[in-house]
Amino acid sequence: MKVISAKELEDLRNEILAGKDQDKPCIAVCGGPGCLANQCLEVRDAFVNEIAAKGLTDKVDVRTTGCHGFCERGPIALIYPQEIFYQRLSIDDIPEIIEQTIVNNKTIDRLLYTDDEAGQLVETEGEVPFYKKQMRLILGNNSKIDPHSIEDYIAIGGYSALVKVLGGMQPMDVVDEIKNSGIRGRGGGGFPTGRKWESTRNAQGDIKYVICNADEGDPGAFMDRSILEGNPHSVLEGMIIGAYAIGSNEGYVYVRNEYPLALKNINLAIKQAREAGLLGDNILGSGFGFDLKVNRGGGAFVCGESTALMASLEGKPGEPRAKYIHTSDKGLWDRPSNLNNVETWANIPLIINNGADWYSAIGTESSKGTKVFSLVGKINNTGLVEVPMGMTLREIIFDIGGGIPDGKAFKAVQTGGPSGGCIPESLIDLPVDYDRLTEVGSMMGSGGMIVMDEDTCMVDVALYFINFLMEESCGKCVPCREGLLRMGEILTNITEGRGRMEDLDLIQDLSEVLKDASLCGLGQTAPNPVMSTLKYFRDEYEAHIKDHKCPAGVCTELITYSIDADNCTGCGLCLKKCPAEAITGETKQPHVLDAGKCIKCGICYDVCKFDAVIKE
Amino acid sequence: MTANESKVDSIIDEYNAEPGSLISILQDIQLEYNYLPEESLEYVAKILDIPRVQVFGVATFFKAFSLKPKGKQQIHVCMGTACHVRGSKKVLEELERKLEIKAGDTTDDGEYTLETVNCVGACALGPVVVENEKYHGEMTPIKVESLLNSKKV
């Protein structure tokens, strides 16, 4: 199936479409990371087996797709052509779905989503409040295609942007289109993509590289993984277009080793694209050639930094270098290189197909297009959401995310991963774009959005990120290596009740040094979690230092457990479960907790059914 | 050597013995032996004709590599931010107590290795513990015992 011209690709598309019966039922089972962890493959197999048992194999398709986004409700299946949205499936539900929905064309109320606010069941995906407010330009195709099928991608218009580019656009036209679209890098920094391309295009050198950064290391972020797993050809198409614009014939995809399915799917997509003639020499008869290799990361967060990533591609430890040497001039193997993140690459075909004007109409003045966020933490609707830039935090967290579970109060939202900051409730109406997030002391980052409630201790969160970065610091430059260590010590002291008020000035000073003197983005942005929590939640720091109290009840050294004799029924459950043998008492008599022996694991608090264990 | 030379040879050959492929080569050796036997590192340095310090540098820089053999059962506790705010630290502490090892270590009988991982992308289920590729969601310290017991059968 090699296509050697734009016309042949168009013929192939028509042929694929002609062979598809649009009315034929198709069950799209979400195979995203959240659903996979929820045993969705067993659900998929149950569909296949049941369909076979009923003799319907030729009449119904089953498709395992990439992430649909609504992880909270997994395993999820969409039934085409009606787009019926079934959620929280188990293998026991499958025979009923085949019998009722596929054969008799009836929906099963029990498996539908209930819109609590409207007090009614909703049938289709588009009506679910979680999806209604989203603009799923990038993620929306995930449920429509099998990521292992290049035909599926071609059928939904895939590689048509490449045809447009190779069929009549000069490389500089492509660069201009991307510049005019206003798209900025989705990996974290938010540098204008078109300008990056232009610099690399103008750089001196015969050999240039394009690189896809898929070393998604931010804890709590999995959007790049879901794009690569769910729609790998969209990333490839973006890269081929970018390579043509820049004048590159070789590329790399650097994938986090912890993402085996993403690795598998991108490798398969590359193989298929090569077989189809969309990678290799003389693509679509244009004379332009491009091919790429996949490299696996080694599990180092710092390798998400572009220069560390390139060092790793060269087979060296992933240590960053000073930024005055521009990657666009001297990148991989000292040759001009252009590195963009997965989501950025996936946006390119959209921009080419629909035009820069269309794209730049979405979003805010300084941030164009949509952004995918992983909405996680203390939130009702955990999942991947894609919204136009400029949507407020309130809309994302409450309208799409459904608010905070168990009636708890919202405290903060953390964006930007370890480089970002915590945004308090007073700023909940902040429109989300690159500059507004930076203004309030956080950043866009790759798009993690971690929601925190009243039970989250902000000092503990700051310490969590500092510990994370301390572990991940490559150790090359002193401010980052030593500064994080000292900052970790100070924060540990505060969380363990040994803090002093002057420590707060000290971490402020340290933060300034790290920001100004660190070599790479990891160190320069490392103080953000500390500075933002100190700015917005100073009272929590002071409570730890002055009162030796952790208001959220998280820092173990500052809390004590005891048993309320009035509520204790003497059931003995806590006594049995206590790993430290700190609880004593006769059956049916109030128990006693020996604070001296207590290791504060909190198990007694969790197991007690009578609210008799007190945490102070 | 413990590592079979011909096996390491075939891995190196797959990458045409390119020094730039050092990380990929070490990853495949790690996959084969579950750790990086020291002899294999010296052998790789010799065949690729690069200094041993570079090979050891890479092997100790990246988290994916281990110079110590790992246990038969691998337990990974997700320490992503979403899992952290939902209490993954307490789950880890309970596992450390029950297995009598610290994160990163292997039990003396070579049965379990306990490790932390930055994020497994299953945030909706947090806190998550991955035991030999099987995901256990919404973990609590109380559930740790039954998780370990189910493995002993």
PDB file of N, CA, C and O in Angstrom, chain A residues 33 37-38 71 219-220 222 225 256 296-299 303 312-315 317-318 376-378 382 460 464-465 468 472 561 599 601 603 607, chain B residues 15 20 22-24 27-28 54 57-58 61-64 79-82 84-86 90 94 97 118-125 135 141-142:
ATOM      1  N   PRO A  33      -4.705   5.036  29.853  1.00  0.00           N
ATOM      2  CA  PRO A  33      -4.021   4.516  31.046  1.00  0.00           C
ATOM      3  C   PRO A  33      -4.956   4.272  32.235  1.00  0.00           C
ATOM      4  O   PRO A  33      -4.819   3.268  32.930  1.00  0.00           O
ATOM      5  N   ALA A  37      -5.861   0.473  33.729  1.00  0.00           N
ATOM      6  CA  ALA A  37      -5.666   0.115  35.134  1.00  0.00           C
ATOM      7  C   ALA A  37      -6.960  -0.420  35.740  1.00  0.00           C
ATOM      8  O   ALA A  37      -6.950  -1.105  36.746  1.00  0.00           O
ATOM      9  N   ASN A  38      -8.069  -0.116  35.082  1.00  0.00           N
ATOM     10  CA  ASN A  38      -9.382  -0.580  35.538  1.00  0.00           C
ATOM     11  C   ASN A  38      -9.854  -1.823  34.788  1.00  0.00           C
ATOM     12  O   ASN A  38     -11.046  -2.067  34.668  1.00  0.00           O
ATOM     13  N   CYS A  71     -11.522   9.496  32.933  1.00  0.00           N
ATOM     14  CA  CYS A  71     -10.934   8.366  33.670  1.00  0.00           C
ATOM     15  C   CYS A  71     -11.776   7.947  34.875  1.00  0.00           C
ATOM     16  O   CYS A  71     -11.835   6.782  35.241  1.00  0.00           O
ATOM     17  N   PRO A 219       4.845  14.753  37.493  1.00  0.00           N
ATOM     18  CA  PRO A 219       3.937  13.843  38.188  1.00  0.00           C
ATOM     19  C   PRO A 219       2.509  14.383  38.129  1.00  0.00           C
ATOM     20  O   PRO A 219       2.305  15.574  38.333  1.00  0.00           O
ATOM     21  N   GLY A 220       1.583  13.538  37.800  1.00  0.00           N
ATOM     22  CA  GLY A 220       0.194  13.984  37.718  1.00  0.00           C
ATOM     23  C   GLY A 220      -0.182  14.487  36.340  1.00  0.00           C
ATOM     24  O   GLY A 220      -1.224  15.095  36.172  1.00  0.00           O
ATOM     25  N   PHE A 222      -0.514  13.252  32.215  1.00  0.00           N
ATOM     26  CA  PHE A 222      -0.406  12.123  31.274  1.00  0.00           C
ATOM     27  C   PHE A 222      -1.062  12.434  29.935  1.00  0.00           C
ATOM     28  O   PHE A 222      -1.550  11.542  29.261  1.00  0.00           O
ATOM     29  N   ARG A 225       1.227  11.240  26.854  1.00  0.00           N
ATOM     30  CA  ARG A 225       1.098   9.799  26.752  1.00  0.00           C
ATOM     31  C   ARG A 225      -0.197   9.431  26.033  1.00  0.00           C
ATOM     32  O   ARG A 225      -0.216   8.569  25.155  1.00  0.00           O
ATOM     33  N   ARG A 256       9.367   8.479  27.127  1.00  0.00           N
ATOM     34  CA  ARG A 256       9.595   7.993  28.489  1.00  0.00           C
ATOM     35  C   ARG A 256       9.469   6.469  28.514  1.00  0.00           C
ATOM     36  O   ARG A 256       8.510   5.909  27.996  1.00  0.00           O
ATOM     37  N   ARG A 296      14.247   5.546  23.814  1.00  0.00           N
ATOM     38  CA  ARG A 296      13.566   5.440  25.106  1.00  0.00           C
ATOM     39  C   ARG A 296      14.325   6.221  26.167  1.00  0.00           C
ATOM     40  O   ARG A 296      15.549   6.160  26.221  1.00  0.00           O
ATOM     41  N   GLY A 297      13.586   6.921  26.994  1.00  0.00           N
ATOM     42  CA  GLY A 297      14.210   7.654  28.091  1.00  0.00           C
ATOM     43  C   GLY A 297      14.671   6.696  29.172  1.00  0.00           C
ATOM     44  O   GLY A 297      14.309   5.529  29.189  1.00  0.00           O
ATOM     45  N   GLY A 298      15.475   7.207  30.079  1.00  0.00           N
ATOM     46  CA  GLY A 298      16.020   6.346  31.126  1.00  0.00           C
ATOM     47  C   GLY A 298      15.429   6.617  32.496  1.00  0.00           C
ATOM     48  O   GLY A 298      15.972   6.198  33.495  1.00  0.00           O
ATOM     49  N   GLY A 299      14.317   7.326  32.530  1.00  0.00           N
ATOM     50  CA  GLY A 299      13.690   7.576  33.820  1.00  0.00           C
ATOM     51  C   GLY A 299      14.332   8.718  34.577  1.00  0.00           C
ATOM     52  O   GLY A 299      14.586   8.613  35.775  1.00  0.00           O
ATOM     53  N   CYS A 303      15.512  15.003  31.881  1.00  0.00           N
ATOM     54  CA  CYS A 303      15.607  14.790  30.436  1.00  0.00           C
ATOM     55  C   CYS A 303      14.430  15.389  29.672  1.00  0.00           C
ATOM     56  O   CYS A 303      14.437  15.419  28.440  1.00  0.00           O
ATOM     57  N   SER A 312      21.072  12.931  26.317  1.00  0.00           N
ATOM     58  CA  SER A 312      20.652  11.543  26.474  1.00  0.00           C
ATOM     59  C   SER A 312      20.539  10.852  25.109  1.00  0.00           C
ATOM     60  O   SER A 312      20.901   9.687  24.961  1.00  0.00           O
ATOM     61  N   LEU A 313      20.063  11.577  24.106  1.00  0.00           N
ATOM     62  CA  LEU A 313      19.988  11.008  22.747  1.00  0.00           C
ATOM     63  C   LEU A 313      21.376  10.645  22.224  1.00  0.00           C
ATOM     64  O   LEU A 313      21.541   9.743  21.414  1.00  0.00           O
ATOM     65  N   GLU A 314      22.384  11.382  22.704  1.00  0.00           N
ATOM     66  CA  GLU A 314      23.758  11.099  22.270  1.00  0.00           C
ATOM     67  C   GLU A 314      24.391   9.982  23.097  1.00  0.00           C
ATOM     68  O   GLU A 314      25.572   9.684  22.953  1.00  0.00           O
ATOM     69  N   GLY A 315      23.611   9.394  23.997  1.00  0.00           N
ATOM     70  CA  GLY A 315      24.123   8.286  24.800  1.00  0.00           C
ATOM     71  C   GLY A 315      24.882   8.730  26.033  1.00  0.00           C
ATOM     72  O   GLY A 315      25.665   7.984  26.592  1.00  0.00           O
ATOM     73  N   PRO A 317      24.911  10.881  30.001  1.00  0.00           N
ATOM     74  CA  PRO A 317      24.004  11.218  31.100  1.00  0.00           C
ATOM     75  C   PRO A 317      23.236  12.488  30.750  1.00  0.00           C
ATOM     76  O   PRO A 317      23.776  13.391  30.107  1.00  0.00           O
ATOM     77  N   GLY A 318      21.980  12.558  31.189  1.00  0.00           N
ATOM     78  CA  GLY A 318      21.127  13.686  30.795  1.00  0.00           C
ATOM     79  C   GLY A 318      21.386  14.944  31.582  1.00  0.00           C
ATOM     80  O   GLY A 318      20.589  15.341  32.418  1.00  0.00           O
ATOM     81  N   VAL A 376      -6.632  16.267  38.077  1.00  0.00           N
ATOM     82  CA  VAL A 376      -6.495  15.159  39.026  1.00  0.00           C
ATOM     83  C   VAL A 376      -6.445  15.667  40.467  1.00  0.00           C
ATOM     84  O   VAL A 376      -6.466  16.861  40.713  1.00  0.00           O
ATOM     85  N   GLY A 377      -6.340  14.747  41.392  1.00  0.00           N
ATOM     86  CA  GLY A 377      -6.260  15.109  42.811  1.00  0.00           C
ATOM     87  C   GLY A 377      -7.628  15.029  43.461  1.00  0.00           C
ATOM     88  O   GLY A 377      -8.401  14.108  43.210  1.00  0.00           O
ATOM     89  N   LYS A 378      -7.942  16.041  44.281  1.00  0.00           N
ATOM     90  CA  LYS A 378      -9.211  16.021  45.022  1.00  0.00           C
ATOM     91  C   LYS A 378     -10.310  16.634  44.152  1.00  0.00           C
ATOM     92  O   LYS A 378     -10.755  17.754  44.374  1.00  0.00           O
ATOM     93  N   THR A 382     -12.082  13.103  37.670  1.00  0.00           N
ATOM     94  CA  THR A 382     -10.681  13.007  37.269  1.00  0.00           C
ATOM     95  C   THR A 382     -10.612  12.646  35.801  1.00  0.00           C
ATOM     96  O   THR A 382     -11.372  11.808  35.324  1.00  0.00           O
ATOM     97  N   ASP A 460       3.439  20.706  53.258  1.00  0.00           N
ATOM     98  CA  ASP A 460       3.764  19.346  52.840  1.00  0.00           C
ATOM     99  C   ASP A 460       3.856  19.266  51.312  1.00  0.00           C
ATOM    100  O   ASP A 460       4.723  18.583  50.768  1.00  0.00           O
ATOM    101  N   TYR A 464       6.990  18.199  49.235  1.00  0.00           N
ATOM    102  CA  TYR A 464       6.863  17.109  48.259  1.00  0.00           C
ATOM    103  C   TYR A 464       7.591  17.457  46.958  1.00  0.00           C
ATOM    104  O   TYR A 464       8.377  16.678  46.423  1.00  0.00           O
ATOM    105  N   PHE A 465       7.334  18.678  46.438  1.00  0.00           N
ATOM    106  CA  PHE A 465       7.954  19.068  45.178  1.00  0.00           C
ATOM    107  C   PHE A 465       9.464  19.270  45.323  1.00  0.00           C
ATOM    108  O   PHE A 465      10.232  18.923  44.434  1.00  0.00           O
ATOM    109  N   PHE A 468      11.032  15.962  45.395  1.00  0.00           N
ATOM    110  CA  PHE A 468      10.999  15.417  44.048  1.00  0.00           C
ATOM    111  C   PHE A 468      12.150  15.980  43.219  1.00  0.00           C
ATOM    112  O   PHE A 468      12.907  15.255  42.582  1.00  0.00           O
ATOM    113  N   GLU A 472      15.612  14.534  41.513  1.00  0.00           N
ATOM    114  CA  GLU A 472      15.758  14.570  40.057  1.00  0.00           C
ATOM    115  C   GLU A 472      16.817  15.557  39.579  1.00  0.00           C
ATOM    116  O   GLU A 472      17.144  15.581  38.397  1.00  0.00           O
ATOM    117  N   TYR A 561      -2.752  11.265  67.841  1.00  0.00           N
ATOM    118  CA  TYR A 561      -3.989  10.481  67.815  1.00  0.00           C
ATOM    119  C   TYR A 561      -4.371  10.123  69.251  1.00  0.00           C
ATOM    120  O   TYR A 561      -3.503   9.845  70.088  1.00  0.00           O
ATOM    121  N   ILE A 599       2.998   5.291  66.059  1.00  0.00           N
ATOM    122  CA  ILE A 599       3.860   5.702  64.941  1.00  0.00           C
ATOM    123  C   ILE A 599       3.104   6.597  63.967  1.00  0.00           C
ATOM    124  O   ILE A 599       3.590   6.935  62.893  1.00  0.00           O
ATOM    125  N   CYS A 601       0.593   6.185  61.951  1.00  0.00           N
ATOM    126  CA  CYS A 601       0.328   5.683  60.604  1.00  0.00           C
ATOM    127  C   CYS A 601      -1.108   5.992  60.181  1.00  0.00           C
ATOM    128  O   CYS A 601      -1.434   5.955  59.002  1.00  0.00           O
ATOM    129  N   ILE A 603      -3.802   4.290  60.712  1.00  0.00           N
ATOM    130  CA  ILE A 603      -4.648   3.138  60.394  1.00  0.00           C
ATOM    131  C   ILE A 603      -5.865   3.095  61.325  1.00  0.00           C
ATOM    132  O   ILE A 603      -6.992   2.877  60.880  1.00  0.00           O
ATOM    133  N   VAL A 607      -9.752   2.936  60.203  1.00  0.00           N
ATOM    134  CA  VAL A 607     -10.614   1.761  60.379  1.00  0.00           C
ATOM    135  C   VAL A 607     -11.791   2.009  61.330  1.00  0.00           C
ATOM    136  O   VAL A 607     -12.798   1.305  61.262  1.00  0.00           O
TER     137      VAL A 607
ATOM    138  N   TYR B  15      22.145  -2.592  17.605  1.00  0.00           N
ATOM    139  CA  TYR B  15      22.321  -1.140  17.500  1.00  0.00           C
ATOM    140  C   TYR B  15      23.611  -0.799  16.747  1.00  0.00           C
ATOM    141  O   TYR B  15      24.155   0.300  16.891  1.00  0.00           O
ATOM    142  N   GLY B  20      26.291   6.118  20.415  1.00  0.00           N
ATOM    143  CA  GLY B  20      25.088   6.927  20.670  1.00  0.00           C
ATOM    144  C   GLY B  20      23.916   6.095  21.164  1.00  0.00           C
ATOM    145  O   GLY B  20      22.958   6.622  21.712  1.00  0.00           O
ATOM    146  N   LEU B  22      24.123   3.839  23.469  1.00  0.00           N
ATOM    147  CA  LEU B  22      24.491   3.261  24.774  1.00  0.00           C
ATOM    148  C   LEU B  22      23.282   3.050  25.688  1.00  0.00           C
ATOM    149  O   LEU B  22      23.112   1.978  26.280  1.00  0.00           O
ATOM    150  N   ILE B  23      22.420   4.071  25.784  1.00  0.00           N
ATOM    151  CA  ILE B  23      21.289   3.957  26.713  1.00  0.00           C
ATOM    152  C   ILE B  23      20.344   2.842  26.277  1.00  0.00           C
ATOM    153  O   ILE B  23      19.903   2.021  27.092  1.00  0.00           O
ATOM    154  N   SER B  24      20.082   2.770  24.974  1.00  0.00           N
ATOM    155  CA  SER B  24      19.197   1.711  24.477  1.00  0.00           C
ATOM    156  C   SER B  24      19.803   0.334  24.742  1.00  0.00           C
ATOM    157  O   SER B  24      19.100  -0.606  25.104  1.00  0.00           O
ATOM    158  N   GLN B  27      19.431  -0.491  28.309  1.00  0.00           N
ATOM    159  CA  GLN B  27      18.025  -0.807  28.613  1.00  0.00           C
ATOM    160  C   GLN B  27      17.700  -2.247  28.250  1.00  0.00           C
ATOM    161  O   GLN B  27      16.999  -2.945  28.978  1.00  0.00           O
ATOM    162  N   ASP B  28      18.219  -2.692  27.106  1.00  0.00           N
ATOM    163  CA  ASP B  28      17.942  -4.073  26.692  1.00  0.00           C
ATOM    164  C   ASP B  28      18.640  -5.084  27.606  1.00  0.00           C
ATOM    165  O   ASP B  28      18.102  -6.148  27.882  1.00  0.00           O
ATOM    166  N   GLN B  54      32.184   6.425  31.292  1.00  0.00           N
ATOM    167  CA  GLN B  54      30.984   6.913  30.605  1.00  0.00           C
ATOM    168  C   GLN B  54      29.827   5.906  30.755  1.00  0.00           C
ATOM    169  O   GLN B  54      28.684   6.282  31.008  1.00  0.00           O
ATOM    170  N   GLY B  57      28.744   6.013  34.277  1.00  0.00           N
ATOM    171  CA  GLY B  57      28.075   7.299  34.479  1.00  0.00           C
ATOM    172  C   GLY B  57      26.626   7.231  34.052  1.00  0.00           C
ATOM    173  O   GLY B  57      25.718   7.641  34.779  1.00  0.00           O
ATOM    174  N   VAL B  58      26.411   6.683  32.864  1.00  0.00           N
ATOM    175  CA  VAL B  58      25.048   6.563  32.347  1.00  0.00           C
ATOM    176  C   VAL B  58      24.245   5.569  33.198  1.00  0.00           C
ATOM    177  O   VAL B  58      23.098   5.813  33.559  1.00  0.00           O
ATOM    178  N   PHE B  61      23.255   7.240  36.374  1.00  0.00           N
ATOM    179  CA  PHE B  61      22.497   8.493  36.262  1.00  0.00           C
ATOM    180  C   PHE B  61      20.999   8.232  36.154  1.00  0.00           C
ATOM    181  O   PHE B  61      20.190   8.895  36.785  1.00  0.00           O
ATOM    182  N   PHE B  62      20.650   7.256  35.342  1.00  0.00           N
ATOM    183  CA  PHE B  62      19.233   7.051  35.034  1.00  0.00           C
ATOM    184  C   PHE B  62      18.580   6.060  35.997  1.00  0.00           C
ATOM    185  O   PHE B  62      19.154   5.029  36.330  1.00  0.00           O
ATOM    186  N   LYS B  63      17.374   6.421  36.376  1.00  0.00           N
ATOM    187  CA  LYS B  63      16.614   5.610  37.325  1.00  0.00           C
ATOM    188  C   LYS B  63      16.251   4.237  36.772  1.00  0.00           C
ATOM    189  O   LYS B  63      16.003   3.298  37.518  1.00  0.00           O
ATOM    190  N   ALA B  64      16.179   4.147  35.443  1.00  0.00           N
ATOM    191  CA  ALA B  64      15.746   2.886  34.834  1.00  0.00           C
ATOM    192  C   ALA B  64      16.754   1.770  35.092  1.00  0.00           C
ATOM    193  O   ALA B  64      16.429   0.599  34.957  1.00  0.00           O
ATOM    194  N   MET B  79       4.125   7.835  43.285  1.00  0.00           N
ATOM    195  CA  MET B  79       4.290   9.018  44.127  1.00  0.00           C
ATOM    196  C   MET B  79       3.967  10.283  43.336  1.00  0.00           C
ATOM    197  O   MET B  79       4.487  11.353  43.627  1.00  0.00           O
ATOM    198  N   GLY B  80       3.141  10.143  42.309  1.00  0.00           N
ATOM    199  CA  GLY B  80       2.698  11.323  41.562  1.00  0.00           C
ATOM    200  C   GLY B  80       1.955  12.268  42.483  1.00  0.00           C
ATOM    201  O   GLY B  80       1.516  11.883  43.570  1.00  0.00           O
ATOM    202  N   THR B  81       1.789  13.510  42.034  1.00  0.00           N
ATOM    203  CA  THR B  81       1.176  14.513  42.906  1.00  0.00           C
ATOM    204  C   THR B  81      -0.242  14.130  43.295  1.00  0.00           C
ATOM    205  O   THR B  81      -0.659  14.320  44.431  1.00  0.00           O
ATOM    206  N   ALA B  82      -0.987  13.584  42.324  1.00  0.00           N
ATOM    207  CA  ALA B  82      -2.370  13.218  42.616  1.00  0.00           C
ATOM    208  C   ALA B  82      -2.410  12.123  43.681  1.00  0.00           C
ATOM    209  O   ALA B  82      -3.226  12.160  44.603  1.00  0.00           O
ATOM    210  N   HIS B  84      -0.017  11.580  45.838  1.00  0.00           N
ATOM    211  CA  HIS B  84       0.508  12.158  47.077  1.00  0.00           C
ATOM    212  C   HIS B  84      -0.591  12.845  47.883  1.00  0.00           C
ATOM    213  O   HIS B  84      -0.717  12.611  49.082  1.00  0.00           O
ATOM    214  N   VAL B  85      -1.394  13.675  47.203  1.00  0.00           N
ATOM    215  CA  VAL B  85      -2.421  14.390  47.978  1.00  0.00           C
ATOM    216  C   VAL B  85      -3.515  13.436  48.461  1.00  0.00           C
ATOM    217  O   VAL B  85      -4.297  13.782  49.333  1.00  0.00           O
ATOM    218  N   ARG B  86      -3.553  12.250  47.897  1.00  0.00           N
ATOM    219  CA  ARG B  86      -4.533  11.275  48.377  1.00  0.00           C
ATOM    220  C   ARG B  86      -3.913  10.263  49.339  1.00  0.00           C
ATOM    221  O   ARG B  86      -4.511   9.233  49.632  1.00  0.00           O
ATOM    222  N   LYS B  90       1.581   7.291  53.114  1.00  0.00           N
ATOM    223  CA  LYS B  90       1.201   6.350  54.183  1.00  0.00           C
ATOM    224  C   LYS B  90       1.176   4.917  53.665  1.00  0.00           C
ATOM    225  O   LYS B  90       1.478   3.975  54.387  1.00  0.00           O
ATOM    226  N   GLU B  94       3.594   1.901  55.072  1.00  0.00           N
ATOM    227  CA  GLU B  94       3.063   0.616  55.526  1.00  0.00           C
ATOM    228  C   GLU B  94       3.752  -0.547  54.785  1.00  0.00           C
ATOM    229  O   GLU B  94       4.077  -1.559  55.390  1.00  0.00           O
ATOM    230  N   ARG B  97       7.104  -1.035  56.286  1.00  0.00           N
ATOM    231  CA  ARG B  97       7.022  -1.729  57.576  1.00  0.00           C
ATOM    232  C   ARG B  97       6.773  -3.213  57.376  1.00  0.00           C
ATOM    233  O   ARG B  97       7.424  -4.060  57.960  1.00  0.00           O
ATOM    234  N   ASN B 118       7.356   7.981  39.704  1.00  0.00           N
ATOM    235  CA  ASN B 118       6.875   9.365  39.740  1.00  0.00           C
ATOM    236  C   ASN B 118       5.424   9.548  39.348  1.00  0.00           C
ATOM    237  O   ASN B 118       4.741  10.392  39.878  1.00  0.00           O
ATOM    238  N   CYS B 119       4.958   8.822  38.362  1.00  0.00           N
ATOM    239  CA  CYS B 119       3.550   8.915  37.995  1.00  0.00           C
ATOM    240  C   CYS B 119       3.264   7.806  37.001  1.00  0.00           C
ATOM    241  O   CYS B 119       4.003   7.635  36.044  1.00  0.00           O
ATOM    242  N   VAL B 120       2.224   7.043  37.231  1.00  0.00           N
ATOM    243  CA  VAL B 120       1.875   5.991  36.280  1.00  0.00           C
ATOM    244  C   VAL B 120       0.683   6.393  35.421  1.00  0.00           C
ATOM    245  O   VAL B 120       0.211   5.629  34.600  1.00  0.00           O
ATOM    246  N   GLY B 121       0.184   7.604  35.614  1.00  0.00           N
ATOM    247  CA  GLY B 121      -0.885   8.104  34.746  1.00  0.00           C
ATOM    248  C   GLY B 121      -2.257   7.538  35.037  1.00  0.00           C
ATOM    249  O   GLY B 121      -3.173   7.691  34.255  1.00  0.00           O
ATOM    250  N   ALA B 122      -2.401   6.873  36.181  1.00  0.00           N
ATOM    251  CA  ALA B 122      -3.710   6.349  36.542  1.00  0.00           C
ATOM    252  C   ALA B 122      -4.244   7.172  37.708  1.00  0.00           C
ATOM    253  O   ALA B 122      -4.723   6.643  38.704  1.00  0.00           O
ATOM    254  N   CYS B 123      -4.163   8.492  37.559  1.00  0.00           N
ATOM    255  CA  CYS B 123      -4.443   9.424  38.657  1.00  0.00           C
ATOM    256  C   CYS B 123      -5.859   9.289  39.218  1.00  0.00           C
ATOM    257  O   CYS B 123      -6.092   9.589  40.382  1.00  0.00           O
ATOM    258  N   ALA B 124      -6.801   8.849  38.366  1.00  0.00           N
ATOM    259  CA  ALA B 124      -8.184   8.726  38.833  1.00  0.00           C
ATOM    260  C   ALA B 124      -8.288   7.674  39.927  1.00  0.00           C
ATOM    261  O   ALA B 124      -9.219   7.700  40.727  1.00  0.00           O
ATOM    262  N   LEU B 125      -7.329   6.748  39.938  1.00  0.00           N
ATOM    263  CA  LEU B 125      -7.407   5.628  40.876  1.00  0.00           C
ATOM    264  C   LEU B 125      -6.527   5.831  42.106  1.00  0.00           C
ATOM    265  O   LEU B 125      -6.418   4.956  42.944  1.00  0.00           O
ATOM    266  N   TYR B 135      -2.395  -3.195  38.394  1.00  0.00           N
ATOM    267  CA  TYR B 135      -2.680  -1.955  39.102  1.00  0.00           C
ATOM    268  C   TYR B 135      -3.640  -2.196  40.262  1.00  0.00           C
ATOM    269  O   TYR B 135      -4.648  -2.871  40.108  1.00  0.00           O
ATOM    270  N   PRO B 141      -3.321   2.148  53.679  1.00  0.00           N
ATOM    271  CA  PRO B 141      -2.437   1.287  54.474  1.00  0.00           C
ATOM    272  C   PRO B 141      -3.135  -0.026  54.858  1.00  0.00           C
ATOM    273  O   PRO B 141      -2.507  -1.084  54.909  1.00  0.00           O
ATOM    274  N   ILE B 142      -4.435   0.036  55.079  1.00  0.00           N
ATOM    275  CA  ILE B 142      -5.155  -1.170  55.499  1.00  0.00           C
ATOM    276  C   ILE B 142      -5.154  -2.228  54.394  1.00  0.00           C
ATOM    277  O   ILE B 142      -5.095  -3.419  54.660  1.00  0.00           O
TER     278      ILE B 142
END
